[in-house]
Short mmCIF file of C-alpha atoms and ligand atoms in Angstrom, two decimals:
data_model
loop_
_atom_site.label_atom_id
_atom_site.label_comp_id
_atom_site.label_asym_id
_atom_site.label_seq_id
_atom_site.Cartn_x
_atom_site.Cartn_y
_atom_site.Cartn_z
CA MET A 26 -132.81 -92.08 -65.31
CA GLU A 27 -130.93 -95.32 -63.80
CA LYS A 28 -130.70 -94.35 -59.98
CA LYS A 29 -127.53 -94.36 -58.68
CA LYS A 30 -128.01 -96.42 -55.34
CA VAL A 31 -126.94 -95.03 -52.44
CA ILE A 32 -125.92 -95.89 -48.44
CA ILE A 33 -125.74 -92.45 -46.34
CA ASP A 34 -123.16 -92.65 -43.73
CA CYS A 35 -123.67 -90.40 -41.24
CA ASP A 36 -124.04 -88.73 -37.84
CA PRO A 37 -127.53 -86.63 -37.26
CA GLY A 38 -126.62 -84.28 -36.64
CA ILE A 39 -128.82 -81.37 -37.70
CA ASP A 40 -127.37 -80.77 -41.43
CA ASP A 41 -127.04 -84.64 -41.31
CA SER A 42 -130.82 -84.38 -40.95
CA LEU A 43 -131.23 -81.78 -44.07
CA ALA A 44 -129.00 -83.80 -46.13
CA LEU A 45 -131.44 -87.17 -45.72
CA MET A 46 -134.49 -85.20 -46.39
CA LEU A 47 -133.07 -83.91 -49.49
CA ALA A 48 -131.82 -87.48 -50.49
CA LEU A 49 -135.01 -88.96 -50.02
CA ALA A 50 -136.37 -86.30 -52.11
CA SER A 51 -134.34 -86.90 -54.94
CA PRO A 52 -135.21 -88.83 -58.10
CA GLU A 53 -131.16 -89.36 -59.23
CA LEU A 54 -131.37 -91.75 -55.92
CA GLU A 55 -132.65 -94.73 -54.09
CA VAL A 56 -131.20 -94.92 -50.38
CA LEU A 57 -131.04 -98.16 -49.91
CA GLY A 58 -129.85 -97.83 -46.35
CA ILE A 59 -128.48 -95.74 -43.59
CA THR A 60 -125.51 -96.59 -41.44
CA THR A 61 -124.85 -94.11 -38.41
CA VAL A 62 -121.11 -93.63 -36.77
CA CYS A 63 -119.65 -91.79 -33.84
CA GLY A 64 -119.75 -88.00 -34.88
CA ASN A 65 -122.18 -85.39 -33.24
CA VAL A 66 -123.55 -87.64 -31.72
CA PRO A 67 -123.02 -91.43 -30.49
CA ALA A 68 -123.96 -93.47 -32.91
CA ASP A 69 -126.89 -95.47 -31.28
CA LEU A 70 -128.45 -91.63 -30.79
CA GLY A 71 -127.59 -90.86 -34.22
CA ALA A 72 -129.51 -93.93 -35.83
CA ARG A 73 -132.44 -93.34 -33.51
CA ASN A 74 -132.53 -89.59 -34.85
CA ALA A 75 -132.13 -91.43 -38.42
CA LEU A 76 -135.11 -93.05 -37.63
CA LYS A 77 -137.20 -90.01 -36.53
CA VAL A 78 -136.15 -88.14 -39.77
CA LEU A 79 -137.71 -91.33 -41.66
CA GLN A 80 -140.38 -91.33 -40.08
CA PHE A 81 -141.00 -88.09 -40.60
CA MET A 82 -140.58 -88.29 -44.42
CA ASP A 83 -142.27 -91.40 -44.44
CA ARG A 84 -140.05 -93.37 -45.39
CA LEU A 85 -139.23 -96.27 -42.06
CA ASP A 86 -138.69 -98.68 -45.06
CA ILE A 87 -135.23 -97.71 -44.94
CA PRO A 88 -133.01 -99.61 -42.80
CA VAL A 89 -130.82 -97.44 -39.92
CA TYR A 90 -127.87 -99.42 -38.80
CA GLN A 91 -125.53 -98.28 -35.89
CA GLY A 92 -122.21 -98.39 -36.52
CA ALA A 93 -118.44 -97.69 -34.59
CA GLU A 94 -118.82 -95.77 -31.29
CA VAL A 95 -115.50 -94.97 -31.21
CA PRO A 96 -112.90 -93.43 -32.97
CA LEU A 97 -109.81 -95.65 -34.66
CA ALA A 98 -108.00 -94.45 -32.35
CA ARG A 99 -108.55 -90.99 -30.89
CA GLU A 100 -110.55 -90.22 -27.78
CA TYR A 101 -114.11 -89.47 -29.34
CA VAL A 102 -115.39 -86.28 -29.02
CA SER A 103 -118.87 -85.56 -30.16
CA ALA A 104 -120.25 -82.00 -31.29
CA GLN A 105 -123.62 -81.81 -29.36
CA ASP A 106 -122.28 -78.43 -28.47
CA THR A 107 -122.80 -77.33 -32.39
CA HIS A 108 -125.84 -80.17 -32.62
CA GLY A 109 -127.71 -79.68 -29.37
CA GLU A 110 -127.65 -82.64 -26.39
CA ASP A 111 -130.33 -85.00 -28.92
CA GLY A 112 -127.95 -84.28 -31.99
CA ILE A 113 -131.20 -82.54 -33.43
CA GLY A 114 -131.11 -78.70 -31.73
CA ASP A 115 -132.50 -80.37 -28.71
CA SER A 116 -136.37 -80.37 -30.72
CA GLY A 117 -137.71 -83.09 -28.54
CA LEU A 118 -138.86 -84.90 -31.12
CA PRO A 119 -139.75 -88.28 -29.31
CA ASP A 120 -138.25 -92.32 -30.46
CA VAL A 121 -139.72 -93.41 -33.25
CA ASN A 122 -141.66 -96.81 -31.27
CA GLY A 123 -141.34 -100.66 -33.32
CA VAL A 124 -138.83 -99.91 -35.70
CA PRO A 125 -135.69 -101.70 -34.73
CA VAL A 126 -132.39 -99.72 -35.22
CA ARG A 127 -129.91 -102.68 -36.65
CA ALA A 128 -126.61 -103.54 -35.81
CA GLY A 129 -123.54 -104.33 -37.84
CA ALA A 130 -123.26 -101.13 -39.79
CA VAL A 131 -119.80 -102.33 -41.24
CA ASP A 132 -120.87 -105.68 -41.90
CA TYR A 133 -123.96 -104.09 -43.75
CA ILE A 134 -121.76 -101.73 -46.34
CA LEU A 135 -119.49 -104.64 -47.15
CA ASP A 136 -122.89 -107.00 -48.11
CA THR A 137 -124.06 -104.04 -50.03
CA LEU A 138 -120.63 -103.67 -51.77
CA LYS A 139 -120.94 -107.07 -52.66
CA LYS A 140 -124.40 -107.11 -54.14
CA GLU A 141 -124.31 -104.00 -55.54
CA LYS A 142 -121.59 -103.25 -58.80
CA GLY A 143 -121.65 -99.49 -58.81
CA LEU A 144 -122.75 -98.70 -55.47
CA CYS A 145 -122.40 -95.38 -54.10
CA LEU A 146 -121.11 -94.12 -50.20
CA LEU A 147 -122.25 -91.05 -49.11
CA ALA A 148 -119.89 -90.04 -45.96
CA ILE A 149 -121.40 -87.33 -43.78
CA GLY A 150 -119.97 -88.02 -41.16
CA PRO A 151 -116.26 -88.91 -39.34
CA MET A 152 -114.95 -92.13 -41.87
CA THR A 153 -114.44 -94.54 -38.91
CA ASN A 154 -117.34 -97.11 -40.66
CA VAL A 155 -115.38 -96.60 -44.01
CA ALA A 156 -112.50 -97.14 -42.86
CA LEU A 157 -113.28 -100.19 -41.07
CA ALA A 158 -115.03 -101.84 -43.88
CA LEU A 159 -111.89 -100.89 -46.36
CA GLN A 160 -109.55 -102.36 -43.39
CA ARG A 161 -111.43 -105.42 -43.47
CA GLU A 162 -112.33 -106.37 -47.24
CA PRO A 163 -110.57 -104.09 -49.36
CA GLU A 164 -111.20 -106.13 -52.54
CA VAL A 165 -114.30 -105.44 -52.13
CA PHE A 166 -114.51 -102.04 -52.48
CA LYS A 167 -113.82 -102.64 -56.27
CA ASN A 168 -117.20 -102.46 -56.43
CA LEU A 169 -117.80 -99.34 -55.45
CA GLY A 170 -119.17 -96.55 -57.65
CA VAL A 171 -117.97 -93.33 -55.90
CA LEU A 172 -117.10 -92.47 -52.29
CA VAL A 173 -118.72 -88.62 -51.44
CA SER A 174 -117.29 -87.55 -47.74
CA MET A 175 -118.02 -84.37 -46.72
CA GLY A 176 -115.18 -83.30 -44.66
CA GLY A 177 -112.18 -81.84 -45.00
CA SER A 178 -111.24 -78.28 -46.52
CA PHE A 179 -108.55 -76.98 -49.23
CA LYS A 180 -108.21 -73.01 -48.20
CA SER A 181 -110.89 -72.31 -45.96
CA HIS A 182 -109.76 -72.36 -42.32
CA GLY A 183 -111.42 -75.44 -40.02
CA ASN A 184 -114.21 -75.53 -37.20
CA CYS A 185 -112.42 -77.50 -34.70
CA SER A 186 -108.99 -76.02 -35.43
CA PRO A 187 -107.25 -73.23 -37.29
CA VAL A 188 -107.14 -75.91 -40.05
CA ALA A 189 -109.44 -78.92 -39.15
CA GLU A 190 -112.68 -79.88 -39.94
CA TYR A 191 -114.60 -81.83 -37.73
CA ASN A 192 -115.74 -85.11 -39.33
CA TYR A 193 -111.65 -85.66 -40.29
CA TRP A 194 -110.79 -83.94 -36.88
CA CYS A 195 -112.75 -86.39 -35.09
CA ASP A 196 -111.43 -89.34 -36.06
CA PRO A 197 -108.28 -88.57 -38.70
CA ASP A 198 -107.06 -92.33 -38.90
CA ALA A 199 -109.77 -93.32 -40.63
CA ALA A 200 -109.87 -90.30 -42.88
CA ALA A 201 -106.32 -90.73 -43.73
CA TYR A 202 -106.54 -94.65 -43.70
CA VAL A 203 -109.51 -94.10 -46.46
CA TYR A 204 -107.75 -91.33 -48.55
CA GLU A 205 -104.85 -93.62 -48.93
CA ASN A 206 -106.11 -96.20 -49.36
CA LEU A 207 -108.94 -96.23 -51.74
CA GLY A 208 -107.06 -95.31 -54.64
CA LYS A 209 -105.31 -98.66 -54.95
CA SER A 210 -108.82 -100.64 -55.30
CA LYS A 211 -109.74 -99.27 -59.03
CA ALA A 212 -113.42 -98.86 -57.91
CA CYS A 213 -115.67 -99.83 -60.74
CA GLY A 214 -118.28 -97.20 -61.15
CA LEU A 215 -115.65 -94.54 -62.03
CA THR A 216 -114.97 -93.13 -65.95
CA GLU A 217 -111.47 -93.61 -66.84
CA GLY A 218 -109.38 -91.12 -64.77
CA GLU A 219 -111.99 -90.44 -61.91
CA PRO A 220 -110.63 -90.11 -58.48
CA PRO A 221 -112.42 -92.08 -56.04
CA ILE A 222 -113.03 -90.07 -53.74
CA HIS A 223 -115.07 -86.66 -54.01
CA MET A 224 -114.09 -84.00 -51.40
CA VAL A 225 -116.79 -82.17 -50.40
CA GLY A 226 -115.39 -79.82 -47.88
CA LEU A 227 -115.61 -76.50 -45.92
CA ASP A 228 -114.20 -74.68 -49.17
CA VAL A 229 -117.75 -75.08 -50.26
CA THR A 230 -120.26 -76.16 -47.79
CA ARG A 231 -119.33 -72.43 -46.19
CA LYS A 232 -120.91 -71.11 -49.07
CA VAL A 233 -124.40 -72.54 -48.51
CA VAL A 234 -126.15 -70.89 -45.58
CA LEU A 235 -129.43 -71.15 -44.46
CA THR A 236 -130.98 -67.48 -43.51
CA PRO A 237 -133.80 -66.65 -42.07
CA ASN A 238 -134.87 -64.85 -44.97
CA ILE A 239 -134.61 -68.41 -46.62
CA LEU A 240 -136.52 -70.36 -43.64
CA GLU A 241 -139.37 -67.51 -43.64
CA TYR A 242 -139.63 -68.55 -47.56
CA MET A 243 -139.61 -72.43 -47.08
CA LYS A 244 -142.72 -72.05 -43.86
CA ARG A 245 -145.07 -69.81 -46.21
CA LEU A 246 -143.82 -73.08 -49.61
CA ASN A 247 -144.78 -75.74 -47.24
CA PRO A 248 -145.37 -74.90 -43.61
CA GLU A 249 -145.17 -78.47 -42.50
CA ILE A 250 -141.90 -79.03 -43.78
CA GLY A 251 -140.60 -75.67 -43.15
CA GLY A 252 -141.71 -75.83 -39.88
CA PHE A 253 -139.93 -78.98 -39.02
CA VAL A 254 -136.58 -77.24 -40.58
CA GLU A 255 -137.24 -74.13 -38.40
CA LYS A 256 -137.76 -77.01 -35.27
CA ILE A 257 -134.79 -78.70 -35.75
CA THR A 258 -132.66 -75.31 -37.18
CA ARG A 259 -132.91 -72.79 -34.64
CA PHE A 260 -129.84 -74.14 -31.92
CA TYR A 261 -127.77 -74.63 -34.89
CA PHE A 262 -129.05 -70.49 -35.91
CA ASP A 263 -128.08 -69.89 -32.30
CA PHE A 264 -124.42 -71.51 -32.55
CA HIS A 265 -123.25 -69.58 -35.63
CA TRP A 266 -124.04 -66.40 -34.19
CA GLU A 267 -122.34 -67.40 -30.36
CA GLN A 268 -119.39 -68.96 -32.51
CA GLU A 269 -119.41 -66.60 -35.70
CA GLY A 270 -121.12 -63.84 -35.38
CA ILE A 271 -123.56 -64.67 -38.81
CA ILE A 272 -127.22 -64.96 -38.37
CA GLY A 273 -127.94 -68.10 -40.42
CA CYS A 274 -126.08 -71.42 -40.29
CA VAL A 275 -124.07 -73.20 -42.65
CA ILE A 276 -126.08 -76.26 -43.83
CA ASN A 277 -123.16 -78.85 -44.80
CA ASP A 278 -124.39 -82.18 -45.55
CA PRO A 279 -127.13 -81.38 -47.91
CA LEU A 280 -124.71 -80.06 -50.63
CA ALA A 281 -122.99 -83.41 -50.53
CA VAL A 282 -126.66 -85.05 -51.74
CA ALA A 283 -127.23 -82.47 -53.99
CA TYR A 284 -123.28 -83.26 -55.56
CA LEU A 285 -123.91 -86.96 -55.73
CA CYS A 286 -127.32 -86.26 -57.81
CA ARG A 287 -125.96 -82.94 -59.93
CA PRO A 288 -121.86 -83.14 -59.63
CA GLU A 289 -122.15 -79.93 -62.27
CA LEU A 290 -123.11 -77.52 -59.26
CA CYS A 291 -119.65 -77.90 -57.89
CA GLY A 292 -116.38 -77.46 -59.48
CA GLY A 293 -113.33 -78.22 -58.19
CA PHE A 294 -110.14 -79.81 -59.56
CA ASP A 295 -107.87 -83.45 -58.91
CA ALA A 296 -105.36 -84.04 -56.79
CA TYR A 297 -103.39 -86.07 -54.14
CA THR A 298 -104.83 -85.58 -50.26
CA ALA A 299 -104.04 -86.90 -47.26
CA VAL A 300 -104.85 -86.20 -43.51
CA GLU A 301 -102.53 -85.51 -40.88
CA THR A 302 -103.30 -87.90 -37.80
CA LYS A 303 -100.49 -85.85 -34.55
CA GLY A 304 -99.68 -83.00 -34.11
CA ILE A 305 -101.19 -79.49 -33.93
CA SER A 306 -102.70 -80.03 -37.33
CA ILE A 307 -104.73 -83.05 -36.20
CA GLY A 308 -107.18 -83.66 -38.85
CA GLN A 309 -106.09 -81.09 -41.48
CA SER A 310 -107.15 -82.21 -45.47
CA VAL A 311 -103.56 -81.95 -47.16
CA VAL A 312 -104.46 -81.20 -50.24
CA ASP A 313 -101.73 -81.51 -52.95
CA ALA A 314 -102.34 -79.06 -55.45
CA GLU A 315 -99.03 -78.01 -56.54
CA ASN A 316 -98.46 -82.25 -57.63
CA PHE A 317 -94.81 -81.86 -55.36
CA TRP A 318 -95.43 -85.58 -53.96
CA LYS A 319 -96.16 -86.76 -57.90
CA LYS A 320 -98.96 -89.03 -56.74
CA ALA A 321 -101.98 -89.93 -59.22
CA PRO A 322 -104.51 -88.14 -57.63
CA ASN A 323 -107.27 -89.99 -54.72
CA SER A 324 -109.55 -87.27 -54.65
CA ARG A 325 -111.23 -84.43 -56.58
CA VAL A 326 -111.49 -81.56 -54.56
CA LEU A 327 -114.45 -79.04 -54.57
CA THR A 328 -113.89 -75.70 -54.77
CA GLY A 329 -116.75 -74.06 -55.97
CA VAL A 330 -120.46 -74.28 -55.63
CA ASN A 331 -123.46 -72.21 -57.50
CA THR A 332 -125.10 -71.90 -54.21
CA GLU A 333 -128.00 -70.26 -55.95
CA GLU A 334 -128.93 -73.43 -57.78
CA PHE A 335 -128.39 -75.54 -54.51
CA MET A 336 -130.86 -73.50 -52.88
CA THR A 337 -133.13 -73.48 -55.20
CA MET A 338 -132.78 -77.12 -55.39
CA LEU A 339 -133.22 -77.93 -51.71
CA LEU A 340 -136.29 -75.97 -51.24
CA TYR A 341 -137.88 -77.00 -54.33
CA ARG A 342 -137.72 -80.65 -53.71
CA LEU A 343 -138.38 -80.40 -49.76
CA CYS A 344 -141.23 -77.73 -50.15
CA GLY A 345 -142.49 -77.98 -53.48
CA GLY A 346 -144.13 -74.53 -55.32
CA GLU A 347 -142.99 -73.55 -58.60
CA GLU A 348 -139.11 -73.75 -59.28
CA SER A 349 -138.91 -71.07 -61.37
CA GLU A 350 -140.37 -68.80 -58.65
CA ILE A 351 -137.94 -70.34 -56.03
CA ARG A 352 -134.79 -69.68 -58.58
CA LYS A 353 -136.28 -65.82 -58.92
CA MET A 354 -135.89 -65.65 -54.91
CA MET A 355 -132.65 -67.77 -54.28
CA ALA A 356 -131.01 -65.35 -56.75
CA TYR A 357 -132.56 -62.03 -54.70
CA SER A 358 -131.85 -64.03 -51.35
CA CYS A 359 -128.18 -65.11 -51.94
CA ARG A 360 -127.08 -61.89 -54.03
CA GLY A 361 -128.37 -59.56 -51.13
CA GLY A 362 -131.36 -58.29 -52.69
CA ASP A 363 -130.47 -57.51 -56.77
CA GLY A 364 -131.61 -60.25 -58.33
CA LEU A 365 -135.67 -59.50 -58.52
C1 LIG B 420 -119.51 -81.87 -40.33
O1 LIG B 420 -119.25 -81.74 -39.01
C2 LIG B 420 -120.40 -81.87 -38.46
O2 LIG B 420 -120.81 -81.30 -37.59
C3 LIG B 420 -121.67 -81.91 -39.67
O3 LIG B 420 -122.95 -82.61 -39.52
C4 LIG B 420 -120.95 -82.05 -40.77
O4 LIG B 420 -120.86 -83.43 -41.03
C5 LIG B 420 -119.34 -80.02 -40.89
O5 LIG B 420 -117.54 -79.58 -40.32
CA1 LIG B 421 -122.45 -84.95 -40.55
#
């Protein structure tokens, strides 16, 4: 199998950390590098967190580049209320010694695009780095395979305002720029008619919830990995209880990884999407599902996900064990008890 080469642009971030772990455990992907952007935490802290995850996964050979420290125009608002002061659930993981965080995430994205035809970008934080790269050298994006963006939503309510999801709300100008301009570069890795941006938004990520039951199962399958996941998600569980009254946490970013590996896990439709940059709807992704604007689709908007299969993939790849047993357990856990 030919691996998809990918740069992961992220803001770790509790769910970003899980996404990095899943990407590193996925045979479909070759992670060339990790870039960080200001989002959940400042970009330098995010880069140090990425190194901590790489160390845990024994993959410090992958370079980490720090990117934009502020959004394009808007004042920067972190999500440390959701992810902890340290960005990984106040887990107290020590910094990695002896491995540098490199500067120049945007240069790295552009240089890699020049070298790697069909390169995939997995953007699981605000899209500031991607927008800066696209603004600087739009022609290079002809080499892009696809941009999978965790962000936005179609019909699901927002998580930062009634209508806006955090990544697009944090840097609405970047998201708006990317949606408006990426389509024009006719990305090379696309099959005929496929839009360049695949939007893994809240409509689908809200359907993937890590529950205490599943976490307990992870610890039984693999105490080391399960223990690590428990350590970084405890804060996230508390946040979801206090804010949303649910026992469990929505793990957005790993679904974007899973989708890049196995697109059949999600379903959706193609449409033109724009992002609002001002006013009370700032950061909202406006999906023209009814084709009012008569514009060629720039996005594939995901609306459905096979939750059990995603959870099976996540647990099997992270924890090992018997895949068929995990699938049976996920049918039980995700359907609330009628699967065994
Ligand atoms: C997104 O925002 C961040 O808090 C998460 O890491 C995820 O990328 C969800 O809205
Ligand atoms: Ca993120």
